[in-house]
Tab-separated table of C-alpha atoms in Angstrom:
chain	number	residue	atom	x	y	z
A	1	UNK	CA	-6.599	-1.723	10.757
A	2	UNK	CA	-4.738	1.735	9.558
A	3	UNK	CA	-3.575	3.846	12.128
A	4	UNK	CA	-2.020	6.009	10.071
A	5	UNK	CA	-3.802	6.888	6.424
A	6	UNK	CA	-2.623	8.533	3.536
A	7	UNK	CA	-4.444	10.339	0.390
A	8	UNK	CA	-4.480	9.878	-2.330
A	9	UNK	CA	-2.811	6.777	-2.444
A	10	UNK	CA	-2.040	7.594	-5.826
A	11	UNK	CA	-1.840	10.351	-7.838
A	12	UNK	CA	-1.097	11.841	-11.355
A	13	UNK	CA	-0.324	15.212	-12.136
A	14	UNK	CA	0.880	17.585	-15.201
A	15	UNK	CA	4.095	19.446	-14.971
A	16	UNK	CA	4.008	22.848	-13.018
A	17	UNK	CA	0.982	21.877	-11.187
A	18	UNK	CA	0.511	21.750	-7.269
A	19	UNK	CA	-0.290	18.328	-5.441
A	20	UNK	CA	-1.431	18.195	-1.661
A	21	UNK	CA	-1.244	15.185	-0.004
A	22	UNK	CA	-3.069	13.945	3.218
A	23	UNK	CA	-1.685	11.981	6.291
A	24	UNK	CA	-3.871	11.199	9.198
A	25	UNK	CA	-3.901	9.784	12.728
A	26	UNK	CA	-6.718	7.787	12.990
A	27	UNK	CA	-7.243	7.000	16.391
A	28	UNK	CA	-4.695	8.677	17.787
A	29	UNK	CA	-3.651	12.274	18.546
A	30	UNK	CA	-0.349	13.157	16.844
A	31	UNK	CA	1.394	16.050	17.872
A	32	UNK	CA	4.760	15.223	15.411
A	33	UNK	CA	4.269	13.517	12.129
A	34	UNK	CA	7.490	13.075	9.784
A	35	UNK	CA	7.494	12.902	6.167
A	36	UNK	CA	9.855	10.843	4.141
A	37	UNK	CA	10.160	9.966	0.148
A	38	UNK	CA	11.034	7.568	-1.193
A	39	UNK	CA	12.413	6.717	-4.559
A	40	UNK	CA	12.613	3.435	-6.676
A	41	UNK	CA	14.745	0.784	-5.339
A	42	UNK	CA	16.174	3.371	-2.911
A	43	UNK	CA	15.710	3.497	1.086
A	44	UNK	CA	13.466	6.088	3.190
A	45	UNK	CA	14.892	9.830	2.976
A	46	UNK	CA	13.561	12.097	5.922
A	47	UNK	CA	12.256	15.245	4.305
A	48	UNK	CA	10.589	17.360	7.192
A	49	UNK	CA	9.142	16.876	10.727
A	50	UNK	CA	5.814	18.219	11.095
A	51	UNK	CA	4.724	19.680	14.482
A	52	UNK	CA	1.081	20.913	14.964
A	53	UNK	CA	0.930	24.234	15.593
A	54	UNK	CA	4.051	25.397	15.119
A	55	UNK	CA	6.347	25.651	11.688
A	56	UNK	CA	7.763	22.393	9.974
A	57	UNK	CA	11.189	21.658	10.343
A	58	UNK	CA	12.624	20.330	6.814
A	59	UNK	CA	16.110	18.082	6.790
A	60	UNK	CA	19.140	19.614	5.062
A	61	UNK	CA	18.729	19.795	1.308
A	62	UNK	CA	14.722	19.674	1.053
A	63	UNK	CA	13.337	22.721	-0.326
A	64	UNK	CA	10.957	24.020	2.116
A	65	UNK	CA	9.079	26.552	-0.499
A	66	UNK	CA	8.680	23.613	-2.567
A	67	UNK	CA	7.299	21.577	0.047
A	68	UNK	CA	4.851	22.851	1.931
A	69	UNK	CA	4.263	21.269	5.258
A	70	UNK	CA	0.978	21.910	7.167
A	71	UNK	CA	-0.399	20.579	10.353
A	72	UNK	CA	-3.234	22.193	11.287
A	73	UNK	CA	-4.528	19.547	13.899
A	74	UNK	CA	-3.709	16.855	15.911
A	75	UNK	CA	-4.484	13.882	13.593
A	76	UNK	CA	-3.932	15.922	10.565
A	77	UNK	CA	-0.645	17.116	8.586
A	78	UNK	CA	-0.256	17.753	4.503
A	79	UNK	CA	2.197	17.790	2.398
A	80	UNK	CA	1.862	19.995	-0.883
A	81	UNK	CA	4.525	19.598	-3.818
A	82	UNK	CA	4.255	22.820	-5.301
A	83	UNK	CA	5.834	23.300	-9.071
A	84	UNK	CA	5.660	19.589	-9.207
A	85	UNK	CA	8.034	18.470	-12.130
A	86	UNK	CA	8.922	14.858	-13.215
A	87	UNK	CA	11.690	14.368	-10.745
A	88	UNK	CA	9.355	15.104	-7.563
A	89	UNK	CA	8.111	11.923	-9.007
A	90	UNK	CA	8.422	9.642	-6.077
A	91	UNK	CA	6.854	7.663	-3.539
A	92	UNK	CA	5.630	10.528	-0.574
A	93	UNK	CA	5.270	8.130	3.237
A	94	UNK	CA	4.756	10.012	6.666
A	95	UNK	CA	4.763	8.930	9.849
A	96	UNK	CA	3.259	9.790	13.239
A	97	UNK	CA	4.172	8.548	16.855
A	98	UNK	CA	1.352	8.367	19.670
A	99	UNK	CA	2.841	7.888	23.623
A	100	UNK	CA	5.220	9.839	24.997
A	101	UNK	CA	8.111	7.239	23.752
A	102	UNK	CA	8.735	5.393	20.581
A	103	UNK	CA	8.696	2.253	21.092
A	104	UNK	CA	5.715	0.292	19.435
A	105	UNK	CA	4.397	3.248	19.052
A	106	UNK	CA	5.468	4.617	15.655
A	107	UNK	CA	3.167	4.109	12.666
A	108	UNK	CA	3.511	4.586	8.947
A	109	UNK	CA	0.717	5.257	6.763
A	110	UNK	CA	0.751	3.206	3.283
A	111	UNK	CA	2.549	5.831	0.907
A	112	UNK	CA	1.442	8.266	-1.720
A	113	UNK	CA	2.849	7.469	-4.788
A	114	UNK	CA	2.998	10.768	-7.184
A	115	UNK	CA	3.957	10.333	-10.767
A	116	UNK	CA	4.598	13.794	-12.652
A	117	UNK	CA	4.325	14.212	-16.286
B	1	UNK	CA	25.793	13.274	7.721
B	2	UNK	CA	25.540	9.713	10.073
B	3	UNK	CA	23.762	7.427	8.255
B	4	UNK	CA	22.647	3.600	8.732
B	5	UNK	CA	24.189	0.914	5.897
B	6	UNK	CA	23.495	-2.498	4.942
B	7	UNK	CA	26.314	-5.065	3.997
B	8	UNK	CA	23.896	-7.402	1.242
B	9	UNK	CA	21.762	-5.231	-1.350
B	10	UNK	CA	19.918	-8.935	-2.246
B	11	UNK	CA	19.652	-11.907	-0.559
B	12	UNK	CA	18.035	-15.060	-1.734
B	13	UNK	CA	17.141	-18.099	0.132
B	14	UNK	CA	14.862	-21.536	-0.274
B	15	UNK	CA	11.606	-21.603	1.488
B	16	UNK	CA	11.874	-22.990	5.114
B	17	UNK	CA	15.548	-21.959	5.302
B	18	UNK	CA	16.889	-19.573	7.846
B	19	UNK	CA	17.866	-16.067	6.708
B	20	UNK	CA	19.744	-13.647	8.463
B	21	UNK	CA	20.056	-10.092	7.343
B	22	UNK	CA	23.268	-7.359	8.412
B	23	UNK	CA	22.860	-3.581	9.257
B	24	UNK	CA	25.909	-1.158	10.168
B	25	UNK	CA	24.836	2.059	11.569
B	26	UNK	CA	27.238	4.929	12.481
B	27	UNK	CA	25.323	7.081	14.843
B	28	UNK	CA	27.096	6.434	18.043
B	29	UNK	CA	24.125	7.995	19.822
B	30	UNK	CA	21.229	5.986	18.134
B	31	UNK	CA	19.483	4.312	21.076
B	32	UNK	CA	16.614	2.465	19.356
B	33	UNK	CA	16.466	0.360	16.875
B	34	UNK	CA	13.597	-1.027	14.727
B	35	UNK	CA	13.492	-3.494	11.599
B	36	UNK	CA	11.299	-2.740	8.772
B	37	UNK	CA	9.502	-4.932	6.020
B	38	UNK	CA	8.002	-3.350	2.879
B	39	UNK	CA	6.366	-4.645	0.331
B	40	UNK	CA	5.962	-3.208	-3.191
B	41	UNK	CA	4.142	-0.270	-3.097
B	42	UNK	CA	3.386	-0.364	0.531
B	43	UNK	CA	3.974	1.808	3.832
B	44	UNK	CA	6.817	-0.002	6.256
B	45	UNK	CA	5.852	-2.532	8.944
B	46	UNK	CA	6.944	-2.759	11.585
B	47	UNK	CA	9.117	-6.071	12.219
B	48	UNK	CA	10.779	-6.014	15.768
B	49	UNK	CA	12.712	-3.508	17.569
B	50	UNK	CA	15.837	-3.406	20.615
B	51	UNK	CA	16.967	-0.734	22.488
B	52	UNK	CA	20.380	0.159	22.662
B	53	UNK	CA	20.690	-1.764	26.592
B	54	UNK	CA	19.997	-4.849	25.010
B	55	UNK	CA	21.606	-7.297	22.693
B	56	UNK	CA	19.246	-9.898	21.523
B	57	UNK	CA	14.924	-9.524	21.105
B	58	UNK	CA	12.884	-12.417	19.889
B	59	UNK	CA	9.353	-12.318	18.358
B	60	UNK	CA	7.725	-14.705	16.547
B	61	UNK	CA	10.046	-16.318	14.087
B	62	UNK	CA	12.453	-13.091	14.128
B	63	UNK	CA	15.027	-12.138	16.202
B	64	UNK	CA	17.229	-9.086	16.194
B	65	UNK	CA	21.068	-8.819	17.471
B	66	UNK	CA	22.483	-5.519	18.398
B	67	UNK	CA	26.432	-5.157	18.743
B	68	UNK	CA	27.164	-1.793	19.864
B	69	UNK	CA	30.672	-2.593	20.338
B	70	UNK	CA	31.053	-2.781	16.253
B	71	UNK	CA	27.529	-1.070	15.906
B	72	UNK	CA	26.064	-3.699	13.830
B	73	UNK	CA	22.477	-4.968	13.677
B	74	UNK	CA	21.027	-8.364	12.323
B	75	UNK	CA	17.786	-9.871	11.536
B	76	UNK	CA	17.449	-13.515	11.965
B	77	UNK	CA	14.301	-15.035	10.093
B	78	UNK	CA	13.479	-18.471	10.937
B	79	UNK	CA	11.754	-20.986	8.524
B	80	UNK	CA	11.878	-18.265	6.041
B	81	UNK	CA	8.254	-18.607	3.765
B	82	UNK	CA	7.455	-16.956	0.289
B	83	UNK	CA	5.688	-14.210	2.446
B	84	UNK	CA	8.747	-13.283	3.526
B	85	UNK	CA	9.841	-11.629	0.272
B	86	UNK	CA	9.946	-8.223	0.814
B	87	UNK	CA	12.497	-5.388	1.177
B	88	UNK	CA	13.682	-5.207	4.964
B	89	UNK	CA	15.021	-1.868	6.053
B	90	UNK	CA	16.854	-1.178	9.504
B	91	UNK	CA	15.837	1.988	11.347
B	92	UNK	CA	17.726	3.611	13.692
B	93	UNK	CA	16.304	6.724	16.447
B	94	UNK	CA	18.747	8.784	18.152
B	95	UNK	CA	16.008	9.771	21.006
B	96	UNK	CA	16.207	12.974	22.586
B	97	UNK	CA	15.209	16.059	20.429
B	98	UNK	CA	14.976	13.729	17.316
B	99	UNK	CA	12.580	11.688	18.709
B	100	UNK	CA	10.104	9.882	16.209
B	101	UNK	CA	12.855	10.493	13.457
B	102	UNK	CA	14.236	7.736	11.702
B	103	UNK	CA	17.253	7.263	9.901
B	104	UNK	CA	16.435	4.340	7.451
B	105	UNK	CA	19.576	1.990	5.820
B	106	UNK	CA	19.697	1.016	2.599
B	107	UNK	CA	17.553	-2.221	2.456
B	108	UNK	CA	18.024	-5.361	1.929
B	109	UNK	CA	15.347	-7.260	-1.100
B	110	UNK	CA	14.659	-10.689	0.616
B	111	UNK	CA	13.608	-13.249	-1.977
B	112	UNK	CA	12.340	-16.645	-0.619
B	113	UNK	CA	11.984	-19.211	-3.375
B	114	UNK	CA	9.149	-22.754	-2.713
């Protein structure tokens, strides 16, 4: 099964309005998460590593008032689009890594896929 | 900044054939290596992966080739099957303080025909 889950797995939102989305370590604690988008036809864009505890730290060019990275526990980090408008339209992954090294141990949840009207 | 490319955008082969997809990456430093399948609407999975002190990893039906001398990466697919259709992204980790952080290339759409 999962390791990593997303919510919502999709979502639909008006113009100006906030979204919050939910990535969690399922049987695992996860001390870093990462959060990438994604859009259509396009690769994987790293937008912000999330460390618990501590402040996010976003990759060059990502707004970090617009998105607002929170991980409050080990097995939990959110992402919140804030002022969402049509071109935050885009398909939201994160990841999380359990061991102390990366190998096989690096697990993407399924995507949030956020459509703004 | 660095970033990891692919050589073929689209690739299309007949079912049981063998398919072989190319990565370049340009991060001198990138010590890890993983290959990625995604399917519409869906998270990566994870295919294979090679550290940087090896040169060839085989799982079942893949295998992946590393040439750091020319940093290029390859994904061989054997008996390719309709499954197999699916976008297939190469990863590359520079370890160290980026740790966990992936620099994804620019995919490859796989389309395996009966």
């Amino acid at each position: 099964g999962a390791v990593v889950s997303q919510h919502p797995s999709r979502v639909i939102c008006k113009s100006g309005t906030s979204v919050k989305i939910e990535c969690r370590s399922l049987d695992f604690q996860a001390t870093t998460m990462f959060w990438y988008r994604q859009f259509p036809k396009q690769s994987l864009m790293l937008m912000a590593t999330s460390n618990e505890g501590s402040k996010a730290t976003y990759e060059q060019g990502v707004e970090k008032d617009k998105f607002l990275i929170n991980h409050a526990s080990l097995t939990l980090s959110t992402l919140t689009v804030t002022s969402a408008h049509p071109e935050d339209s885009s398909f939201y992954i994160c990841s999380a890594t359990r061991g102390a090294t990366i190998t096989g141990e690096l697990f993407f949840g399924e995507g949030s896929r956020l459509t703004v009207l | 900044g660095e970033s990891v490319g692919l050589h073929l955008p689209t690739l299309s082969v007949q079912e049981g054939d063998n398919s072989i997809i190319n990565c370049a990456y340009s991060n001198s430093a990138s010590d890890y290596f993983i290959w990625y399948k995604q399917e519409s609407g869906k998270g990566p999975q994870f295919i294979i992966d090679i550290r940087s002190n090896m040169d060839k990893r085989q799982g079942q039906r893949v295998t992946v080739l590393l040439n750091k001398t020319v940093k290029h990466l390859s994904l061989q697919i054997a008996a390719t099957q309709p499954g197999d259709s699916a976008v297939y992204f190469c990863a590359e980790n520079a370890g160290g303080t980026s740790y966990g952080k992936l620099t994804f290339g620019q995919g490859t759409i796989l389309t395996v025909h009966p």
